């Protein structure tokens, strides 16, 4: 199944959007910094021209304003300033209707270079020796206007110098175009490059996906190649492979278990069927029928025992651990089991005795514990010949309570010990059939021990006997 929107697309999109935002913000910042710097430089130039103008005027008493203006303009030719000096008539002496005199750097400029009267009024009122800077578009002047400096001077003079903003606007337009082109190419290159890198980074994910799709419950043997990676992808591959390995084991175990169960159930069923067939072959007397029926009863009993054990195990698997308030006296359960087996042990001519049995209370389930101890004791009795001894003990030592079932029976071969607690495992098939075990007793014992957070172990010497111990945590 293909995702509606691939990770590659989403990542590339986000990457480009974020990069685009960064490019635009940096562009804006650059543009404004450049513009402000140029404006400040322009203002400094304007002030220099004003200072030059004032100083030239004050120094040379013989020159008129027109000459001063020309000299200053010549000196600052590279900036091409427009210079104008307005001389207002003295309000005390002059006739009220007298117009101010205007001196300019270019004849005929005054018409378009003059500002509104209220601007001059405002500047006149501003503190002396403080220039005022304004940006103004003048009728008939350049479309981007002028940057102007206005400086009122003693003697009723107003100095006005302006530099056209045309050049600056041109530079800014060029800068904008360069930035636009550079930004766009950067964005295109970065998104193509980023897309390529993201695609490369995601490639192993695609491989994982493909491998995962080809793994099914029928073929769990497949593993994803890690290619020696030690990064997150490598970790993901290792985790995934580990999970598949565990799944494979579980499926294997389930298959094995199903096979074992079928096999175990089939054997008694075959026997039952065989016996019935033989019985039906000819007419038999009552004694024979009774015998056959008793044998059939034995076999069905065996079947029932297996099914009960399996049910018991599957129910046990659903539980995790005993409730803490569920406390039981382990020694009492042990004594009860002991008493119930006394008769069987006597019949088998075994020395069946209690070792040291200390009082021990643990959180646990009495029914399950009785089953655990019962299974161990039953095995000890079952696998010990006449004359052997079986001793049961319960000792508290430090942090644990140790239950031990020791026998001097036939013992268990070393090679069998690791499988002893597996379901349906029996050391000697022919012997187990004779004694009635299907190999579930120790599997149940182990499960009950696990349920109680206890550890079950076995020590054995073939021909000399075995000791099963269960160590419960005290508490
Ligand atoms: P079973 O029902 O066949 O006894 P268990 O799971 O209880 O199955 O035991 C598995 C196998 O372990 C038995 O078939 C038996 O061979 C061996 N075994 C268990 N306990 C003892 C023991 N005390 N002495 C010798 N062999 C034992």
Short mmCIF file of C-alpha atoms and ligand atoms in Angstrom, two decimals:
data_model
loop_
_atom_site.label_atom_id
_atom_site.label_comp_id
_atom_site.label_asym_id
_atom_site.label_seq_id
_atom_site.Cartn_x
_atom_site.Cartn_y
_atom_site.Cartn_z
CA UNK A 1 0.00 0.00 0.00
CA UNK A 2 1.36 3.40 -0.93
CA UNK A 3 0.99 6.15 1.67
CA UNK A 4 -1.32 9.02 0.65
CA UNK A 5 1.49 11.50 1.10
CA UNK A 6 5.00 10.12 1.21
CA UNK A 7 7.44 11.05 3.96
CA UNK A 8 9.86 12.16 1.24
CA UNK A 9 7.33 14.67 -0.09
CA UNK A 10 6.37 15.97 3.37
CA UNK A 11 9.98 16.32 4.53
CA UNK A 12 11.09 18.03 1.29
CA UNK A 13 8.09 20.37 1.43
CA UNK A 14 8.76 21.35 5.04
CA UNK A 15 12.44 21.71 4.41
CA UNK A 16 11.79 24.02 1.42
CA UNK A 17 9.16 26.07 3.27
CA UNK A 18 11.45 26.62 6.26
CA UNK A 19 14.41 27.42 4.02
CA UNK A 20 12.22 29.79 1.98
CA UNK A 21 11.15 31.61 5.15
CA UNK A 22 14.79 31.92 6.25
CA UNK A 23 15.83 33.22 2.80
CA UNK A 24 13.00 35.80 2.74
CA UNK A 25 13.71 37.01 6.29
CA UNK A 26 17.44 37.28 5.65
CA UNK A 27 16.71 39.08 2.36
CA UNK A 28 14.44 41.59 4.09
CA UNK A 29 17.02 42.14 6.80
CA UNK A 30 19.81 42.63 4.24
CA UNK A 31 17.69 44.98 2.13
CA UNK A 32 16.73 47.15 5.09
CA UNK A 33 20.23 47.27 6.54
CA UNK A 34 21.62 48.27 3.14
CA UNK A 35 18.93 50.94 2.68
CA UNK A 36 19.42 52.37 6.19
CA UNK A 37 23.20 52.46 5.79
CA UNK A 38 22.88 54.26 2.48
CA UNK A 39 20.39 56.73 3.97
CA UNK A 40 22.71 57.45 6.89
CA UNK A 41 25.61 57.97 4.48
CA UNK A 42 23.42 60.32 2.44
CA UNK A 43 22.50 62.31 5.56
CA UNK A 44 26.17 62.59 6.49
CA UNK A 45 26.99 63.92 3.01
CA UNK A 46 24.13 66.42 3.21
CA UNK A 47 25.40 67.66 6.55
CA UNK A 48 28.94 68.00 5.18
CA UNK A 49 27.64 70.12 2.31
CA UNK A 50 25.72 72.33 4.74
CA UNK A 51 28.76 72.73 6.98
CA UNK A 52 30.91 73.53 3.95
CA UNK A 53 28.35 76.05 2.75
CA UNK A 54 28.09 77.77 6.11
CA UNK A 55 31.83 77.91 6.67
CA UNK A 56 32.52 79.22 3.14
CA UNK A 57 29.86 81.90 3.64
CA UNK A 58 31.19 83.01 7.03
CA UNK A 59 34.84 82.99 5.88
CA UNK A 60 34.52 84.94 2.66
CA UNK A 61 32.82 88.25 3.26
CA UNK A 62 33.31 89.38 -0.32
CA UNK A 63 31.49 86.55 -2.08
CA UNK A 64 27.77 86.53 -2.66
CA UNK A 65 25.54 83.49 -2.10
CA UNK A 66 25.55 82.52 -5.77
CA UNK A 67 29.38 82.22 -5.80
CA UNK A 68 29.45 80.38 -2.48
CA UNK A 69 26.84 77.93 -3.71
CA UNK A 70 28.70 77.32 -6.96
CA UNK A 71 32.02 76.78 -5.14
CA UNK A 72 30.47 74.31 -2.70
CA UNK A 73 28.63 72.49 -5.47
CA UNK A 74 31.84 72.18 -7.45
CA UNK A 75 33.64 70.74 -4.45
CA UNK A 76 30.92 68.13 -3.88
CA UNK A 77 30.29 67.40 -7.52
CA UNK A 78 30.37 63.64 -7.15
CA UNK A 79 27.18 63.75 -5.04
CA UNK A 80 25.44 66.25 -7.35
CA UNK A 81 23.70 68.13 -4.54
CA UNK A 82 21.02 70.69 -5.27
CA UNK A 83 21.66 73.70 -3.07
CA UNK A 84 19.29 76.50 -2.22
CA UNK A 85 19.51 79.36 0.26
CA UNK A 86 16.43 81.34 1.15
CA UNK A 87 16.91 84.73 2.71
CA UNK A 88 13.89 85.96 4.55
CA UNK A 89 13.47 89.74 4.90
CA UNK A 90 13.98 91.07 8.46
CA UNK A 91 10.46 91.18 9.99
CA UNK A 92 11.28 94.45 11.84
CA UNK A 93 12.61 96.39 8.88
CA UNK A 94 10.98 94.96 5.84
CA UNK A 95 7.88 95.83 4.17
CA UNK A 96 5.29 93.19 4.98
CA UNK A 97 4.81 92.19 1.40
CA UNK A 98 8.45 91.74 0.51
CA UNK A 99 9.15 88.20 -0.82
CA UNK A 100 12.12 86.16 0.44
CA UNK A 101 15.18 86.04 -1.86
CA UNK A 102 16.14 82.59 -3.16
CA UNK A 103 19.64 81.61 -4.28
CA UNK A 104 20.03 78.25 -6.05
CA UNK A 105 22.71 76.06 -7.60
CA UNK A 106 20.77 75.77 -10.84
CA UNK A 107 18.84 78.65 -12.26
CA UNK A 108 15.16 77.96 -12.48
CA UNK A 109 15.39 75.31 -9.78
CA UNK A 110 13.59 77.34 -7.15
CA UNK A 111 10.20 76.63 -8.66
CA UNK A 112 10.39 72.87 -8.24
CA UNK A 113 12.77 72.75 -5.28
CA UNK A 114 10.76 74.95 -2.93
CA UNK A 115 8.86 73.19 -0.18
CA UNK A 116 5.57 74.10 1.37
CA UNK A 117 5.75 77.18 3.64
CA UNK A 118 4.63 75.27 6.74
CA UNK A 119 7.70 72.99 6.49
CA UNK A 120 10.00 76.03 6.56
CA UNK A 121 7.99 77.49 9.47
CA UNK A 122 8.35 74.28 11.43
CA UNK A 123 12.11 74.14 10.78
CA UNK A 124 12.50 77.81 11.78
CA UNK A 125 10.95 76.95 15.13
CA UNK A 126 13.22 73.96 15.68
CA UNK A 127 16.34 74.40 17.87
CA UNK A 128 19.14 76.38 16.23
CA UNK A 129 22.09 74.53 14.70
CA UNK A 130 20.00 71.37 14.47
CA UNK A 131 19.44 70.24 10.88
CA UNK A 132 16.17 68.67 9.85
CA UNK A 133 16.14 65.78 7.41
CA UNK A 134 13.14 64.96 5.25
CA UNK A 135 12.37 62.82 2.25
CA UNK A 136 10.12 64.54 -0.23
CA UNK A 137 8.84 64.00 -3.74
CA UNK A 138 8.69 67.36 -5.50
CA UNK A 139 6.48 68.28 -8.42
CA UNK A 140 8.52 68.06 -11.60
CA UNK A 141 11.44 66.44 -9.72
CA UNK A 142 12.74 62.85 -9.83
CA UNK A 143 10.04 60.24 -9.20
CA UNK A 144 11.72 58.83 -6.10
CA UNK A 145 12.09 62.30 -4.63
CA UNK A 146 14.87 63.93 -2.71
CA UNK A 147 16.57 63.41 0.59
CA UNK A 148 16.71 66.93 1.98
CA UNK A 149 18.46 68.73 4.77
CA UNK A 150 17.06 72.00 6.08
CA UNK A 151 19.24 74.18 8.21
CA UNK A 152 18.17 77.59 9.53
CA UNK A 153 21.15 79.96 9.83
CA UNK A 154 21.67 83.21 11.67
CA UNK A 155 20.79 86.20 9.53
CA UNK A 156 17.36 84.88 8.48
CA UNK A 157 18.81 82.29 6.14
CA UNK A 158 17.43 78.85 5.45
CA UNK A 159 19.87 76.48 3.81
CA UNK A 160 18.34 73.63 1.85
CA UNK A 161 20.45 70.91 0.26
CA UNK A 162 18.97 67.89 -1.52
CA UNK A 163 20.31 64.80 -3.21
CA UNK A 164 18.12 62.90 -5.63
CA UNK A 165 17.08 59.43 -4.43
CA UNK A 166 17.08 58.12 -7.99
CA UNK A 167 20.54 56.56 -7.67
CA UNK A 168 19.70 54.90 -4.35
CA UNK A 169 16.42 53.56 -5.75
CA UNK A 170 18.35 52.16 -8.71
CA UNK A 171 20.83 50.43 -6.42
CA UNK A 172 18.04 49.06 -4.26
CA UNK A 173 16.20 47.74 -7.33
CA UNK A 174 19.37 45.98 -8.48
CA UNK A 175 19.97 44.56 -5.03
CA UNK A 176 16.39 43.31 -4.91
CA UNK A 177 16.70 41.59 -8.29
CA UNK A 178 20.03 39.98 -7.35
CA UNK A 179 18.58 38.76 -4.06
CA UNK A 180 15.46 37.46 -5.78
CA UNK A 181 17.47 35.51 -8.29
CA UNK A 182 20.00 34.25 -5.75
CA UNK A 183 17.22 33.32 -3.31
CA UNK A 184 15.19 31.51 -5.95
CA UNK A 185 18.20 29.55 -7.27
CA UNK A 186 19.27 28.77 -3.70
CA UNK A 187 15.79 27.49 -2.93
CA UNK A 188 15.59 25.37 -6.07
CA UNK A 189 19.09 23.95 -5.55
CA UNK A 190 18.52 23.36 -1.84
CA UNK A 191 15.18 21.63 -2.36
CA UNK A 192 16.60 19.40 -5.09
CA UNK A 193 19.67 18.63 -2.94
CA UNK A 194 17.58 18.25 0.19
CA UNK A 195 15.16 15.97 -1.64
CA UNK A 196 18.08 13.85 -2.80
CA UNK A 197 19.54 13.64 0.73
CA UNK A 198 16.16 12.80 2.27
CA UNK A 199 15.59 10.15 -0.41
CA UNK A 200 19.00 8.66 0.41
CA UNK A 201 18.27 8.70 4.15
CA UNK A 202 14.89 7.05 3.57
CA UNK A 203 16.19 4.36 1.23
CA UNK A 204 16.89 1.86 4.05
CA UNK A 205 13.35 2.46 5.33
CA UNK A 206 12.05 1.45 1.90
CA UNK A 207 14.21 -1.67 2.07
CA UNK A 208 12.83 -2.47 5.51
CA UNK A 209 9.33 -1.98 4.18
CA UNK A 210 9.92 -4.32 1.26
CA UNK A 211 11.47 -6.97 3.50
CA UNK A 212 8.65 -6.59 6.04
CA UNK A 213 6.10 -7.07 3.27
CA UNK A 214 7.70 -10.31 2.15
CA UNK A 215 7.78 -11.71 5.70
CA UNK A 216 4.67 -13.70 6.54
CA UNK A 217 3.65 -16.20 9.19
CA UNK A 218 4.73 -18.93 6.78
CA UNK A 219 8.20 -17.58 6.20
CA UNK A 220 9.63 -15.96 9.29
CA UNK A 221 13.17 -16.99 8.42
CA UNK A 222 13.79 -13.78 6.45
CA UNK A 223 15.94 -11.04 8.03
CA UNK A 224 16.55 -7.48 6.89
CA UNK A 225 20.23 -6.84 6.05
CA UNK A 226 21.63 -4.23 8.47
CA UNK A 227 24.56 -3.40 6.14
CA UNK A 228 26.76 -2.75 9.15
CA UNK A 229 24.89 0.43 10.09
CA UNK A 230 25.22 1.62 13.67
CA UNK A 231 22.82 4.59 13.41
CA UNK A 232 19.09 4.80 14.20
CA UNK A 233 18.26 2.85 11.03
CA UNK A 234 20.68 0.10 12.13
CA UNK A 235 18.98 0.06 15.52
CA UNK A 236 15.57 -0.14 13.87
CA UNK A 237 16.70 -3.03 11.68
CA UNK A 238 18.18 -4.86 14.68
CA UNK A 239 14.97 -4.33 16.70
CA UNK A 240 12.84 -5.47 13.80
CA UNK A 241 15.00 -8.55 13.20
CA UNK A 242 14.91 -9.35 16.93
CA UNK A 243 11.13 -9.11 16.88
CA UNK A 244 10.87 -11.42 13.86
CA UNK A 245 13.26 -13.88 15.53
CA UNK A 246 11.07 -13.94 18.64
CA UNK A 247 7.98 -14.35 16.50
CA UNK A 248 9.65 -17.19 14.62
CA UNK A 249 10.48 -18.89 17.91
CA UNK A 250 6.91 -18.49 19.18
CA UNK A 251 5.42 -19.81 15.97
CA UNK A 252 7.90 -22.69 16.08
CA UNK A 253 6.92 -23.41 19.67
CA UNK A 254 3.21 -23.30 18.84
CA UNK A 255 3.75 -25.68 15.91
CA UNK A 256 5.81 -28.01 18.06
CA UNK A 257 3.21 -27.85 20.80
CA UNK A 258 0.31 -28.55 18.44
CA UNK A 259 2.23 -31.49 17.00
CA UNK A 260 3.02 -32.82 20.48
CA UNK A 261 -0.56 -32.45 21.68
CA UNK A 262 -1.92 -34.27 18.61
CA UNK A 263 0.65 -36.98 19.04
CA UNK A 264 -0.01 -37.43 22.75
CA UNK A 265 -3.74 -37.57 22.23
CA UNK A 266 -3.47 -39.91 19.27
CA UNK A 267 -1.54 -42.61 21.13
CA UNK A 268 -4.26 -43.38 23.72
CA UNK A 269 -6.93 -43.00 21.03
CA UNK A 270 -5.14 -45.57 18.82
CA UNK A 271 -4.93 -47.94 21.77
CA UNK A 272 -8.62 -47.48 22.56
CA UNK A 273 -9.57 -48.04 18.94
CA UNK A 274 -7.33 -51.12 18.70
CA UNK A 275 -8.76 -52.65 21.84
CA UNK A 276 -12.34 -52.06 20.68
CA UNK A 277 -11.58 -53.60 17.29
CA UNK A 278 -10.05 -56.69 18.90
CA UNK A 279 -13.01 -56.97 21.30
CA UNK A 280 -15.45 -56.87 18.40
CA UNK A 281 -13.71 -59.52 16.34
CA UNK A 282 -15.49 -62.35 18.13
CA UNK A 283 -17.99 -63.10 20.86
CA UNK A 284 -16.36 -62.90 24.32
CA UNK A 285 -17.40 -63.83 27.84
CA UNK A 286 -18.28 -61.37 30.57
CA UNK A 287 -14.87 -61.54 32.27
CA UNK A 288 -13.08 -60.62 29.04
CA UNK A 289 -15.42 -57.73 28.39
CA UNK A 290 -14.89 -56.43 31.91
CA UNK A 291 -11.14 -56.57 31.42
CA UNK A 292 -11.32 -54.73 28.08
CA UNK A 293 -13.59 -52.08 29.54
CA UNK A 294 -11.23 -51.58 32.49
CA UNK A 295 -8.32 -51.12 30.09
CA UNK A 296 -10.41 -48.65 28.07
CA UNK A 297 -11.21 -46.80 31.26
CA UNK A 298 -7.49 -46.56 32.03
CA UNK A 299 -6.76 -45.09 28.61
CA UNK A 300 -9.60 -42.57 28.75
CA UNK A 301 -8.36 -41.65 32.23
CA UNK A 302 -4.96 -41.02 30.72
CA UNK A 303 -6.49 -38.87 27.96
CA UNK A 304 -8.49 -36.94 30.49
CA UNK A 305 -5.37 -36.35 32.59
CA UNK A 306 -3.51 -34.89 29.60
CA UNK A 307 -6.40 -32.64 28.66
CA UNK A 308 -6.79 -31.49 32.27
CA UNK A 309 -3.08 -30.72 32.49
CA UNK A 310 -3.20 -28.73 29.25
CA UNK A 311 -6.20 -26.77 30.43
CA UNK A 312 -4.47 -26.15 33.73
CA UNK A 313 -1.37 -24.84 31.91
CA UNK A 314 -3.31 -22.56 29.57
CA UNK A 315 -5.32 -21.13 32.49
CA UNK A 316 -2.09 -20.57 34.39
CA UNK A 317 -0.62 -18.66 31.45
CA UNK A 318 -3.35 -16.05 31.69
CA UNK A 319 -2.35 -15.13 35.25
CA UNK A 320 0.65 -12.95 35.96
CA UNK A 321 1.33 -13.20 39.68
CA UNK A 322 -0.57 -13.83 42.92
CA UNK A 323 -2.42 -10.99 44.55
CA UNK A 324 -0.34 -9.69 47.50
CA UNK A 325 -3.16 -10.19 50.01
CA UNK A 326 -3.39 -13.86 49.00
CA UNK A 327 -1.02 -15.36 51.62
CA UNK A 328 -0.54 -19.07 52.25
CA UNK A 329 1.34 -21.27 54.72
CA UNK A 330 3.74 -23.25 52.54
CA UNK A 331 4.65 -25.72 55.32
CA UNK A 332 1.00 -26.68 55.80
CA UNK A 333 0.52 -27.35 52.09
CA UNK A 334 3.70 -29.42 52.12
CA UNK A 335 2.48 -31.55 55.05
CA UNK A 336 -0.86 -32.11 53.35
CA UNK A 337 0.83 -33.31 50.14
CA UNK A 338 3.14 -35.52 52.21
CA UNK A 339 0.29 -37.20 54.05
CA UNK A 340 -1.66 -37.85 50.84
CA UNK A 341 1.35 -39.69 49.29
CA UNK A 342 2.27 -41.79 52.34
CA UNK A 343 0.19 -44.71 51.20
CA UNK A 344 1.57 -44.81 47.61
CA UNK A 345 5.13 -44.59 48.94
CA UNK A 346 4.51 -47.44 51.35
CA UNK A 347 3.07 -49.60 48.55
CA UNK A 348 6.21 -48.89 46.49
CA UNK A 349 8.31 -49.81 49.55
CA UNK A 350 10.06 -46.44 49.71
CA UNK A 351 11.40 -44.68 52.74
CA UNK A 352 9.28 -41.54 52.54
CA UNK A 353 10.10 -38.96 55.19
CA UNK A 354 10.10 -35.30 56.15
CA UNK A 355 13.37 -33.46 56.59
CA UNK A 356 13.45 -30.10 58.34
CA UNK A 357 10.18 -28.26 57.76
CA UNK A 358 10.15 -24.66 58.95
CA UNK A 359 7.12 -22.42 59.05
CA UNK A 360 6.89 -20.21 55.96
CA UNK A 361 4.21 -17.81 54.85
CA UNK A 362 4.33 -16.46 51.27
CA UNK A 363 2.01 -14.62 48.91
CA UNK A 364 0.63 -17.39 46.73
CA UNK A 365 -2.11 -19.62 45.49
CA UNK A 366 -2.68 -22.77 47.64
CA UNK A 367 -4.18 -24.86 44.83
CA UNK A 368 -1.29 -24.12 42.47
CA UNK A 369 1.35 -24.70 45.15
CA UNK A 370 -0.21 -28.02 46.09
CA UNK A 371 0.01 -29.00 42.44
CA UNK A 372 3.67 -27.94 42.24
CA UNK A 373 4.77 -29.85 45.36
CA UNK A 374 2.52 -32.79 44.41
CA UNK A 375 4.11 -33.08 40.95
CA UNK A 376 7.65 -33.06 42.38
CA UNK A 377 6.83 -35.63 45.06
CA UNK A 378 4.92 -37.81 42.58
CA UNK A 379 7.91 -37.83 40.24
CA UNK A 380 10.29 -38.71 43.10
CA UNK A 381 8.07 -41.65 44.05
CA UNK A 382 7.48 -42.64 40.43
CA UNK A 383 11.13 -42.66 39.41
CA UNK A 384 12.54 -44.40 42.49
CA UNK A 385 12.80 -48.19 42.80
CA UNK A 386 11.75 -50.10 45.91
CA UNK A 387 14.07 -49.49 48.84
CA UNK A 388 14.98 -45.97 47.75
CA UNK A 389 14.24 -42.97 49.93
CA UNK A 390 12.40 -39.71 49.30
CA UNK A 391 12.88 -36.75 51.65
CA UNK A 392 10.93 -33.50 51.56
CA UNK A 393 12.11 -30.35 53.37
CA UNK A 394 11.34 -26.64 53.68
CA UNK A 395 14.07 -24.32 54.95
CA UNK A 396 14.14 -20.57 55.27
CA UNK A 397 17.61 -19.14 54.61
CA UNK A 398 18.18 -15.40 54.38
CA UNK A 399 16.11 -13.85 51.63
CA UNK A 400 14.64 -17.12 50.36
CA UNK A 401 12.53 -20.07 51.33
CA UNK A 402 13.83 -23.31 49.86
CA UNK A 403 11.63 -26.31 49.19
CA UNK A 404 13.55 -29.50 48.35
CA UNK A 405 12.40 -32.92 47.17
CA UNK A 406 15.32 -35.37 47.31
CA UNK A 407 15.23 -38.94 46.11
CA UNK A 408 17.71 -41.76 45.69
CA UNK A 409 15.96 -42.95 42.51
CA UNK A 410 17.11 -43.55 38.96
CA UNK A 411 18.41 -40.01 38.34
CA UNK A 412 18.31 -37.97 35.16
CA UNK A 413 20.94 -38.03 32.38
CA UNK A 414 22.82 -34.76 31.95
CA UNK A 415 21.70 -34.31 28.30
CA UNK A 416 18.01 -34.40 29.33
CA UNK A 417 18.19 -31.79 32.07
CA UNK A 418 17.86 -28.70 29.85
CA UNK A 419 14.57 -30.02 28.34
CA UNK A 420 13.13 -31.35 31.58
CA UNK A 421 10.72 -28.44 32.07
CA UNK A 422 9.50 -28.38 28.44
CA UNK A 423 5.97 -29.53 27.69
CA UNK A 424 5.68 -33.19 26.72
CA UNK A 425 9.32 -33.90 27.39
CA UNK A 426 9.95 -37.34 28.80
CA UNK A 427 13.35 -38.92 29.35
CA UNK A 428 12.35 -42.46 28.55
CA UNK A 429 9.20 -42.80 26.43
CA UNK A 430 8.55 -46.47 27.21
CA UNK A 431 8.97 -45.98 30.94
CA UNK A 432 6.75 -42.90 31.04
CA UNK A 433 3.94 -44.69 29.24
CA UNK A 434 4.16 -47.43 31.83
CA UNK A 435 4.02 -45.00 34.73
CA UNK A 436 1.36 -42.82 33.10
CA UNK A 437 3.23 -39.52 32.63
CA UNK A 438 2.86 -37.43 29.46
CA UNK A 439 5.69 -35.02 30.24
CA UNK A 440 3.51 -32.18 31.52
CA UNK A 441 4.17 -32.49 35.26
CA UNK A 442 7.43 -30.50 35.36
CA UNK A 443 6.15 -27.96 32.79
CA UNK A 444 3.30 -27.24 35.21
CA UNK A 445 5.72 -27.12 38.16
CA UNK A 446 7.88 -24.57 36.32
CA UNK A 447 4.89 -22.45 35.36
CA UNK A 448 3.62 -22.40 38.97
CA UNK A 449 7.13 -21.51 40.20
CA UNK A 450 7.33 -18.63 37.66
CA UNK A 451 3.92 -17.44 38.79
CA UNK A 452 5.29 -17.18 42.35
CA UNK A 453 8.56 -15.57 41.18
CA UNK A 454 10.32 -18.69 42.37
CA UNK A 455 13.26 -20.49 40.74
CA UNK A 456 13.10 -24.19 40.10
CA UNK A 457 16.33 -26.22 39.70
CA UNK A 458 17.42 -29.80 39.48
CA UNK A 459 20.56 -31.62 40.51
CA UNK A 460 20.94 -35.24 39.66
CA UNK A 461 23.38 -38.11 39.32
CA UNK A 462 22.10 -40.91 37.09
CA UNK A 463 21.70 -44.10 39.11
CA UNK A 464 22.02 -42.26 42.43
CA UNK A 465 19.08 -39.90 42.59
CA UNK A 466 17.79 -36.38 41.99
CA UNK A 467 17.04 -33.28 44.02
CA UNK A 468 14.49 -30.72 42.84
CA UNK A 469 14.61 -27.36 44.63
CA UNK A 470 12.21 -24.44 44.45
CA UNK A 471 13.47 -21.12 45.87
CA UNK A 472 10.68 -18.67 46.80
CA UNK A 473 11.47 -15.08 47.64
CA UNK A 474 10.76 -14.60 51.39
CA UNK A 475 8.26 -11.84 51.98
P1 LIG B 1 6.04 -37.16 33.55
O1 LIG B 1 4.60 -36.91 33.67
O2 LIG B 1 6.39 -38.02 32.38
O3 LIG B 1 6.67 -37.58 34.82
P2 LIG B 1 7.36 -34.71 34.03
O4 LIG B 1 7.29 -33.44 33.28
O5 LIG B 1 6.88 -34.70 35.40
O6 LIG B 1 6.62 -35.77 33.14
O7 LIG B 1 8.84 -35.21 34.00
C1 LIG B 1 9.56 -35.22 32.78
C2 LIG B 1 10.59 -36.34 32.78
O8 LIG B 1 11.57 -36.05 33.75
C3 LIG B 1 10.03 -37.65 33.18
O9 LIG B 1 9.65 -38.36 32.04
C4 LIG B 1 11.16 -38.34 33.89
O10 LIG B 1 11.90 -39.10 32.99
C5 LIG B 1 12.04 -37.20 34.36
N1 LIG B 1 11.96 -37.05 35.85
C6 LIG B 1 11.17 -36.18 36.51
N2 LIG B 1 11.37 -36.25 37.84
C7 LIG B 1 12.29 -37.21 38.03
C8 LIG B 1 12.95 -37.76 39.18
N3 LIG B 1 12.66 -37.34 40.42
N4 LIG B 1 13.86 -38.76 38.97
C9 LIG B 1 14.14 -39.18 37.75
N5 LIG B 1 13.58 -38.69 36.58
C10 LIG B 1 12.67 -37.72 36.76
#
